[in-house]
Amino acid sequence: MQSKYKIPFTIAVLAFAITGCSSNKIKVEKVKPNPLPKLAQSMSLAQVVSHKVSATDAEDPLRLKIASEQGVLFILDPKGTVSAFQGKQRLWEKKISKQGLSSGVAAGNGIVVVGNKKGQIFALDQATGAEKWTAQLSGSLISSALVQSNRVIVVANNGTTYGLDDATGQQVWTYKLPGEQFSLRGQASPVSLDPRTVLIASSNAYLYAIDSLSGTLRMQRRVAVSDGRSDIQRLIDIDGEPTVAGQFVVTTSYQGQVTVTDLASQRVVWSEDSSSIQRPEVAGRQVIVSQTDGKVVSYDLLTGQVLWSNDQLLHRNLSNPVVLGQHIVVGDLDGVLHLLEPSTGNIVGRSKSSGEVRNLRVLDNQLYAVTRTGALSIWQNR
């Protein structure tokens, strides 16, 4: 069996910054992040509440993704605990894994689902935190599951996609994704297309549509290509979740392209060179991408035309972009939340959280920001 190697994102990036100073010396050029730009006007967000869990390692792909159901927030602690909050009130807390947790949180059909690096997946009762079932899978779990159509759908780090019965954890189906010898240490979470279809993105730059109940393949489509010469230069993983916008699905890839695919015809509408490991955002006719170099770019959803590009945040390790009210928000390595004007891309404000921002999400007009230091803060417009 061919060996596979998972490469931390920071190592892959550093590989491009190595230069030979002599026959015996190698110099690694450190790229400094852009300083924060001065703002002509400075808007800010109001923090509503904050919670704290354990920090993650700098090389860990875990983005501490949260889940929310009926106003209850479910949070994972990397040391092995899951908690439920309603506002500032903690409803329950459950220690479930001595090996820690690494997958992010999924919730649906009355259960909360988390997993760890040993391939164990746990389902807890949403109301009480009581453990309902545990299953052992074939690979480590570093991305959130999806709960839909009486199935828990999860992708192990070895490329095996599982469909488990959500009531018992029993394996109903599996689908093995083609793998690459080298890939980034990350995995996009499954995304619901409709109640019977789940979208899976893979390290070989393909998008797969799979029947949620049976595991039958309904579509596969290559959405990015690479022309690199070395193994690292040919890395083309899709680590950010695809974004569904009506009949279109938007994908980003590392060292590849941002691509819009028409799901009805299964044809690529347009594709433009762009490197990103983050989920793209769609706002009306705009596709917004935070690139690995720190540039934020807006494209027309139907044509791929670049509407604007902002390079003021270069090398600041940007999070995924989201739309909050009348602004686009991205987080950075210093915990700064930047507010961008959607029509121009100009930065019009900022707020400060604690630690490198790993994941942003908007629920009920509130912004949820999760950082590598384990801080979860909830914000809203002033």
CSV table of C-alpha atoms in Angstrom, one decimal:
chain,number,residue,atom,x,y,z
A,1,MET,CA,0.0,0.0,0.0
A,2,GLN,CA,1.3,3.4,-0.9
A,3,SER,CA,2.4,5.6,2.0
A,4,LYS,CA,0.7,8.9,2.5
A,5,TYR,CA,2.2,12.0,4.2
A,6,LYS,CA,0.2,14.8,5.9
A,7,ILE,CA,2.1,18.1,5.8
A,8,PRO,CA,1.2,20.9,8.3
A,9,PHE,CA,0.2,24.0,6.3
A,10,THR,CA,3.0,26.2,7.8
A,11,ILE,CA,5.7,23.7,6.7
A,12,ALA,CA,4.3,23.7,3.2
A,13,VAL,CA,4.4,27.5,3.1
A,14,LEU,CA,8.0,27.6,4.5
A,15,ALA,CA,9.1,25.2,1.8
A,16,PHE,CA,8.7,28.1,-0.7
A,17,ALA,CA,10.8,30.5,1.4
A,18,ILE,CA,14.0,28.3,1.6
A,19,THR,CA,16.9,29.7,-0.3
A,20,GLY,CA,20.5,28.4,-0.6
A,21,CYS,CA,23.1,30.8,0.8
A,22,SER,CA,26.0,28.5,0.0
A,23,SER,CA,26.7,24.8,-0.7
A,24,ASN,CA,26.5,24.1,3.0
A,25,LYS,CA,24.0,26.5,4.3
A,26,ILE,CA,20.2,26.9,3.9
A,27,LYS,CA,18.4,30.1,4.8
A,28,VAL,CA,14.7,30.3,5.6
A,29,GLU,CA,13.3,33.7,4.8
A,30,LYS,CA,10.7,34.7,7.3
A,31,VAL,CA,7.9,36.7,5.8
A,32,LYS,CA,6.7,39.5,8.1
A,33,PRO,CA,3.0,40.2,8.4
A,34,ASN,CA,1.8,43.5,7.1
A,35,PRO,CA,1.4,46.1,9.9
A,36,LEU,CA,-2.2,47.0,10.7
A,37,PRO,CA,-3.3,49.7,8.2
A,38,LYS,CA,-4.4,53.1,9.5
A,39,LEU,CA,-8.1,53.7,9.1
A,40,ALA,CA,-9.8,56.9,8.0
A,41,GLN,CA,-12.8,55.8,10.0
A,42,SER,CA,-12.9,53.1,12.7
A,43,MET,CA,-16.1,51.1,13.3
A,44,SER,CA,-16.1,48.3,15.9
A,45,LEU,CA,-18.1,45.4,17.1
A,46,ALA,CA,-19.7,44.9,20.5
A,47,GLN,CA,-18.7,41.8,22.4
A,48,VAL,CA,-21.7,39.9,23.8
A,49,VAL,CA,-20.2,37.1,25.7
A,50,SER,CA,-17.0,34.9,25.7
A,51,HIS,CA,-16.1,31.4,26.8
A,52,LYS,CA,-12.7,29.7,27.2
A,53,VAL,CA,-11.4,26.2,26.4
A,54,SER,CA,-7.9,24.8,26.1
A,55,ALA,CA,-5.5,26.1,23.4
A,56,THR,CA,-4.5,24.0,20.4
A,57,ASP,CA,-1.0,23.4,19.0
A,58,ALA,CA,0.2,25.8,16.3
A,59,GLU,CA,0.4,23.0,13.8
A,60,ASP,CA,-3.0,21.4,14.6
A,61,PRO,CA,-5.6,21.8,11.8
A,62,LEU,CA,-8.4,21.9,14.4
A,63,ARG,CA,-10.3,25.1,14.0
A,64,LEU,CA,-12.5,24.5,17.1
A,65,LYS,CA,-15.7,24.6,15.1
A,66,ILE,CA,-18.8,25.1,17.1
A,67,ALA,CA,-22.4,23.9,16.6
A,68,SER,CA,-25.7,25.5,17.5
A,69,GLU,CA,-29.2,24.1,17.8
A,70,GLN,CA,-32.3,26.0,19.0
A,71,GLY,CA,-30.3,28.7,20.7
A,72,VAL,CA,-27.9,26.2,22.5
A,73,LEU,CA,-24.2,26.5,21.7
A,74,PHE,CA,-22.0,23.3,21.8
A,75,ILE,CA,-18.3,23.8,22.3
A,76,LEU,CA,-15.5,21.3,22.2
A,77,ASP,CA,-12.4,21.4,24.4
A,78,PRO,CA,-9.3,19.8,22.8
A,79,LYS,CA,-8.5,18.1,26.1
A,80,GLY,CA,-11.6,15.9,25.8
A,81,THR,CA,-14.6,17.9,27.1
A,82,VAL,CA,-17.9,19.0,25.4
A,83,SER,CA,-20.0,21.8,26.9
A,84,ALA,CA,-23.4,23.2,26.1
A,85,PHE,CA,-24.2,26.9,26.7
A,86,GLN,CA,-27.3,29.1,26.5
A,87,GLY,CA,-26.0,32.6,26.5
A,88,LYS,CA,-23.7,32.8,29.5
A,89,GLN,CA,-25.3,29.8,31.3
A,90,ARG,CA,-23.5,26.5,31.1
A,91,LEU,CA,-26.2,23.8,30.7
A,92,TRP,CA,-23.9,20.8,30.9
A,93,GLU,CA,-20.3,19.7,30.6
A,94,LYS,CA,-19.2,16.1,29.7
A,95,LYS,CA,-15.6,14.6,29.8
A,96,ILE,CA,-15.7,11.9,27.1
A,97,SER,CA,-12.2,11.2,25.8
A,98,LYS,CA,-8.8,10.9,27.7
A,99,GLN,CA,-7.1,11.1,24.2
A,100,GLY,CA,-8.6,14.5,23.7
A,101,LEU,CA,-10.8,15.7,20.9
A,102,SER,CA,-9.8,17.0,17.4
A,103,SER,CA,-12.8,17.1,15.1
A,104,GLY,CA,-14.9,20.2,15.9
A,105,VAL,CA,-18.6,19.8,16.8
A,106,ALA,CA,-21.6,18.7,14.8
A,107,ALA,CA,-25.2,18.8,16.0
A,108,GLY,CA,-28.6,17.6,14.7
A,109,ASN,CA,-31.4,15.1,15.3
A,110,GLY,CA,-31.0,15.5,19.1
A,111,ILE,CA,-27.3,14.5,19.2
A,112,VAL,CA,-24.0,16.2,19.5
A,113,VAL,CA,-21.1,14.5,17.6
A,114,VAL,CA,-17.3,14.9,18.2
A,115,GLY,CA,-14.3,12.8,17.4
A,116,ASN,CA,-10.6,12.3,18.2
A,117,LYS,CA,-7.3,11.5,16.6
A,118,LYS,CA,-7.6,7.8,17.5
A,119,GLY,CA,-10.6,7.5,15.1
A,120,GLN,CA,-13.2,7.4,17.9
A,121,ILE,CA,-16.5,9.2,17.3
A,122,PHE,CA,-18.9,10.0,20.1
A,123,ALA,CA,-22.6,10.9,20.1
A,124,LEU,CA,-24.0,12.8,23.1
A,125,ASP,CA,-27.6,13.7,24.0
A,126,GLN,CA,-28.1,17.4,23.2
A,127,ALA,CA,-30.3,18.0,26.3
A,128,THR,CA,-28.2,16.2,28.9
A,129,GLY,CA,-24.7,15.5,27.5
A,130,ALA,CA,-25.2,11.8,28.2
A,131,GLU,CA,-23.2,9.5,25.9
A,132,LYS,CA,-25.5,7.7,23.5
A,133,TRP,CA,-23.0,5.7,21.5
A,134,THR,CA,-19.3,5.4,20.4
A,135,ALA,CA,-17.9,4.0,17.2
A,136,GLN,CA,-14.3,3.2,16.1
A,137,LEU,CA,-13.3,4.4,12.6
A,138,SER,CA,-10.2,3.7,10.6
A,139,GLY,CA,-8.5,7.1,10.7
A,140,SER,CA,-8.1,10.2,12.9
A,141,LEU,CA,-11.0,12.7,12.8
A,142,ILE,CA,-9.9,16.3,12.3
A,143,SER,CA,-13.0,17.8,10.7
A,144,SER,CA,-16.6,18.1,11.9
A,145,ALA,CA,-19.2,15.5,11.0
A,146,LEU,CA,-22.6,16.2,9.4
A,147,VAL,CA,-25.9,15.0,10.9
A,148,GLN,CA,-28.7,14.6,8.4
A,149,SER,CA,-31.2,12.1,7.1
A,150,ASN,CA,-30.7,9.8,10.1
A,151,ARG,CA,-27.1,9.6,9.3
A,152,VAL,CA,-23.9,10.9,10.8
A,153,ILE,CA,-21.5,11.5,7.9
A,154,VAL,CA,-17.8,11.9,8.7
A,155,VAL,CA,-14.6,11.8,6.7
A,156,ALA,CA,-11.6,10.2,8.4
A,157,ASN,CA,-8.1,11.5,7.7
A,158,ASN,CA,-7.3,8.5,5.6
A,159,GLY,CA,-10.0,9.5,3.1
A,160,THR,CA,-12.7,7.1,4.1
A,161,THR,CA,-16.2,8.6,4.3
A,162,TYR,CA,-18.6,6.9,6.7
A,163,GLY,CA,-22.4,7.0,6.9
A,164,LEU,CA,-23.4,5.9,10.4
A,165,ASP,CA,-26.9,5.3,11.8
A,166,ASP,CA,-27.5,8.4,14.0
A,167,ALA,CA,-29.4,6.4,16.7
A,168,THR,CA,-26.9,3.6,17.2
A,169,GLY,CA,-23.6,4.5,15.5
A,170,GLN,CA,-23.7,1.4,13.4
A,171,GLN,CA,-21.9,1.7,10.1
A,172,VAL,CA,-24.4,1.8,7.2
A,173,TRP,CA,-22.0,2.6,4.3
A,174,THR,CA,-18.5,3.8,3.4
A,175,TYR,CA,-17.0,5.6,0.4
A,176,LYS,CA,-13.2,5.7,-0.1
A,177,LEU,CA,-11.9,8.9,-1.5
A,178,PRO,CA,-8.9,8.7,-3.8
A,179,GLY,CA,-5.8,9.9,-2.0
A,180,GLU,CA,-2.6,11.6,-2.7
A,181,GLN,CA,0.9,10.6,-1.5
A,182,PHE,CA,1.3,14.1,0.0
A,183,SER,CA,-1.4,16.4,1.3
A,184,LEU,CA,-1.9,19.2,3.8
A,185,ARG,CA,-2.9,18.1,7.3
A,186,GLY,CA,-6.5,19.1,7.1
A,187,GLN,CA,-9.9,17.9,5.8
A,188,ALA,CA,-13.0,19.8,4.7
A,189,SER,CA,-16.1,18.9,6.6
A,190,PRO,CA,-19.1,17.3,4.8
A,191,VAL,CA,-21.6,19.9,3.5
A,192,SER,CA,-25.3,19.3,3.0
A,193,LEU,CA,-26.6,19.9,-0.5
A,194,ASP,CA,-30.1,18.7,0.2
A,195,PRO,CA,-31.6,16.2,2.8
A,196,ARG,CA,-30.5,13.3,0.6
A,197,THR,CA,-27.2,14.6,-0.7
A,198,VAL,CA,-23.9,15.4,0.9
A,199,LEU,CA,-20.9,17.2,-0.7
A,200,ILE,CA,-17.4,15.9,0.1
A,201,ALA,CA,-14.2,17.8,-1.0
A,202,SER,CA,-10.9,15.9,-1.2
A,203,SER,CA,-7.2,16.3,-1.3
A,204,ASN,CA,-7.1,15.4,-5.0
A,205,ALA,CA,-9.2,18.5,-5.8
A,206,TYR,CA,-12.3,16.6,-6.6
A,207,LEU,CA,-15.8,17.3,-5.4
A,208,TYR,CA,-18.1,14.3,-4.7
A,209,ALA,CA,-21.9,14.3,-4.2
A,210,ILE,CA,-23.0,11.2,-2.3
A,211,ASP,CA,-26.4,9.9,-1.3
A,212,SER,CA,-26.7,10.5,2.4
A,213,LEU,CA,-28.8,7.3,3.1
A,214,SER,CA,-27.1,4.8,0.8
A,215,GLY,CA,-23.6,6.1,0.2
A,216,THR,CA,-24.2,5.9,-3.6
A,217,LEU,CA,-22.0,8.3,-5.7
A,218,ARG,CA,-24.2,10.8,-7.6
A,219,MET,CA,-21.5,13.2,-9.0
A,220,GLN,CA,-17.8,13.7,-9.1
A,221,ARG,CA,-16.1,16.7,-10.6
A,222,ARG,CA,-12.6,18.0,-10.6
A,223,VAL,CA,-12.6,21.6,-9.5
A,224,ALA,CA,-8.9,22.5,-9.5
A,225,VAL,CA,-5.6,21.7,-11.2
A,226,SER,CA,-2.0,22.2,-10.4
A,227,ASP,CA,1.1,22.6,-12.6
A,228,GLY,CA,3.7,22.5,-9.8
A,229,ARG,CA,7.0,20.7,-10.4
A,230,SER,CA,7.8,19.3,-6.9
A,231,ASP,CA,5.5,17.2,-4.6
A,232,ILE,CA,4.9,20.2,-2.3
A,233,GLN,CA,4.3,22.5,-5.3
A,234,ARG,CA,1.6,20.1,-6.5
A,235,LEU,CA,-0.3,20.1,-3.3
A,236,ILE,CA,-3.8,21.1,-4.2
A,237,ASP,CA,-6.0,20.2,-1.3
A,238,ILE,CA,-9.5,21.5,-0.7
A,239,ASP,CA,-9.5,22.1,3.1
A,240,GLY,CA,-12.2,24.7,3.2
A,241,GLU,CA,-15.8,23.6,3.0
A,242,PRO,CA,-17.6,24.1,-0.3
A,243,THR,CA,-20.2,26.8,-0.2
A,244,VAL,CA,-23.6,26.1,-1.8
A,245,ALA,CA,-25.4,29.1,-3.4
A,246,GLY,CA,-28.6,28.1,-5.1
A,247,GLN,CA,-27.6,25.9,-8.1
A,248,PHE,CA,-23.9,26.7,-7.7
A,249,VAL,CA,-21.2,25.4,-5.4
A,250,VAL,CA,-18.1,27.4,-4.8
A,251,THR,CA,-14.8,25.7,-3.9
A,252,THR,CA,-11.3,27.0,-3.0
A,253,SER,CA,-8.1,25.0,-3.0
A,254,TYR,CA,-4.5,25.4,-1.9
A,255,GLN,CA,-2.2,26.4,-4.8
A,256,GLY,CA,-5.2,25.9,-7.1
A,257,GLN,CA,-8.2,27.9,-8.0
A,258,VAL,CA,-11.5,29.3,-6.8
A,259,THR,CA,-14.1,27.6,-8.8
A,260,VAL,CA,-17.9,27.9,-9.3
A,261,THR,CA,-19.6,24.7,-10.5
A,262,ASP,CA,-23.2,24.5,-11.8
A,263,LEU,CA,-24.8,21.6,-9.9
A,264,ALA,CA,-27.5,21.2,-12.5
A,265,SER,CA,-25.2,20.6,-15.5
A,266,GLN,CA,-22.2,19.5,-13.4
A,267,ARG,CA,-20.1,21.9,-15.4
A,268,VAL,CA,-17.5,24.4,-14.2
A,269,VAL,CA,-18.9,27.9,-14.8
A,270,TRP,CA,-15.6,29.7,-14.1
A,271,SER,CA,-12.3,29.1,-12.4
A,272,GLU,CA,-9.6,31.6,-11.4
A,273,ASP,CA,-6.1,31.0,-9.9
A,274,SER,CA,-6.3,31.5,-6.2
A,275,SER,CA,-4.7,29.7,-3.2
A,276,SER,CA,-6.8,29.3,-0.1
A,277,ILE,CA,-7.5,26.7,2.7
A,278,GLN,CA,-10.5,28.6,3.9
A,279,ARG,CA,-14.2,28.3,3.2
A,280,PRO,CA,-15.3,30.9,0.6
A,281,GLU,CA,-18.2,33.3,1.4
A,282,VAL,CA,-21.1,34.1,-0.9
A,283,ALA,CA,-23.0,37.3,-0.5
A,284,GLY,CA,-25.5,38.1,-3.2
A,285,ARG,CA,-23.5,38.1,-6.5
A,286,GLN,CA,-20.1,38.2,-4.7
A,287,VAL,CA,-17.7,35.3,-4.0
A,288,ILE,CA,-15.3,36.4,-1.2
A,289,VAL,CA,-12.0,34.5,-0.7
A,290,SER,CA,-9.3,35.0,1.9
A,291,GLN,CA,-6.1,33.7,0.2
A,292,THR,CA,-3.2,32.0,1.9
A,293,ASP,CA,-1.0,35.1,1.2
A,294,GLY,CA,-3.5,37.3,3.2
A,295,LYS,CA,-5.2,39.0,0.2
A,296,VAL,CA,-9.0,39.2,0.3
A,297,VAL,CA,-10.6,39.1,-3.2
A,298,SER,CA,-14.2,39.5,-4.4
A,299,TYR,CA,-15.4,37.8,-7.6
A,300,ASP,CA,-18.6,38.0,-9.5
A,301,LEU,CA,-20.5,34.8,-8.8
A,302,LEU,CA,-21.7,34.3,-12.4
A,303,THR,CA,-18.7,35.6,-14.4
A,304,GLY,CA,-15.6,35.3,-12.2
A,305,GLN,CA,-14.7,38.9,-12.8
A,306,VAL,CA,-12.6,40.4,-10.0
A,307,LEU,CA,-14.7,43.1,-8.3
A,308,TRP,CA,-12.1,44.2,-5.9
A,309,SER,CA,-8.9,43.0,-4.2
A,310,ASN,CA,-7.5,44.1,-0.8
A,311,ASP,CA,-3.8,43.4,-0.1
A,312,GLN,CA,-3.5,45.4,3.2
A,313,LEU,CA,-3.5,42.2,5.3
A,314,LEU,CA,-0.8,40.3,3.6
A,315,HIS,CA,0.8,37.4,5.6
A,316,ARG,CA,-1.6,37.9,8.5
A,317,ASN,CA,-2.9,34.3,8.3
A,318,LEU,CA,-6.5,35.2,7.7
A,319,SER,CA,-9.5,33.2,8.7
A,320,ASN,CA,-12.5,32.4,6.5
A,321,PRO,CA,-14.5,35.5,5.6
A,322,VAL,CA,-18.1,36.0,6.7
A,323,VAL,CA,-20.8,38.5,6.2
A,324,LEU,CA,-22.1,40.2,9.3
A,325,GLY,CA,-24.9,42.8,8.6
A,326,GLN,CA,-23.4,45.3,6.2
A,327,HIS,CA,-19.8,44.2,6.5
A,328,ILE,CA,-17.4,41.4,5.6
A,329,VAL,CA,-15.4,40.2,8.6
A,330,VAL,CA,-12.0,38.3,8.6
A,331,GLY,CA,-9.8,37.5,11.5
A,332,ASP,CA,-6.0,37.3,11.7
A,333,LEU,CA,-3.0,35.9,13.6
A,334,ASP,CA,-3.2,38.6,16.2
A,335,GLY,CA,-6.9,38.1,17.0
A,336,VAL,CA,-8.0,41.2,15.1
A,337,LEU,CA,-11.4,41.1,13.5
A,338,HIS,CA,-11.3,43.3,10.4
A,339,LEU,CA,-14.5,44.9,9.0
A,340,LEU,CA,-14.5,45.4,5.2
A,341,GLU,CA,-16.9,47.3,3.1
A,342,PRO,CA,-18.5,44.8,0.7
A,343,SER,CA,-18.7,47.1,-2.4
A,344,THR,CA,-15.1,48.2,-2.3
A,345,GLY,CA,-13.1,45.9,0.0
A,346,ASN,CA,-11.9,48.9,2.1
A,347,ILE,CA,-11.2,48.2,5.8
A,348,VAL,CA,-13.6,50.4,7.8
A,349,GLY,CA,-13.1,49.1,11.3
A,350,ARG,CA,-11.7,46.5,13.6
A,351,SER,CA,-12.2,44.8,17.0
A,352,LYS,CA,-9.8,42.6,19.1
A,353,SER,CA,-10.3,39.1,20.3
A,354,SER,CA,-7.7,36.9,22.0
A,355,GLY,CA,-5.3,34.7,20.0
A,356,GLU,CA,-5.1,33.7,16.3
A,357,VAL,CA,-8.5,33.5,14.8
A,358,ARG,CA,-9.1,30.1,13.4
A,359,ASN,CA,-12.8,30.1,12.5
A,360,LEU,CA,-15.6,32.6,12.1
A,361,ARG,CA,-19.3,31.9,11.9
A,362,VAL,CA,-22.5,34.0,11.8
A,363,LEU,CA,-25.6,32.7,13.6
A,364,ASP,CA,-28.7,34.9,14.1
A,365,ASN,CA,-26.9,38.1,13.2
A,366,GLN,CA,-24.1,37.4,15.7
A,367,LEU,CA,-20.5,36.7,14.9
A,368,TYR,CA,-18.8,33.7,16.6
A,369,ALA,CA,-15.0,33.9,16.6
A,370,VAL,CA,-12.8,31.0,17.8
A,371,THR,CA,-9.1,31.4,18.3
A,372,ARG,CA,-6.1,29.0,18.7
A,373,THR,CA,-5.8,30.0,22.3
A,374,GLY,CA,-9.2,28.5,23.0
A,375,ALA,CA,-11.2,31.8,23.2
A,376,LEU,CA,-14.7,31.8,21.9
A,377,SER,CA,-16.2,35.3,21.7
A,378,ILE,CA,-19.6,36.3,20.4
A,379,TRP,CA,-20.0,39.8,18.8
A,380,GLN,CA,-22.7,41.9,17.2
A,381,ASN,CA,-22.9,45.2,15.4
A,382,ARG,CA,-23.0,48.3,17.6
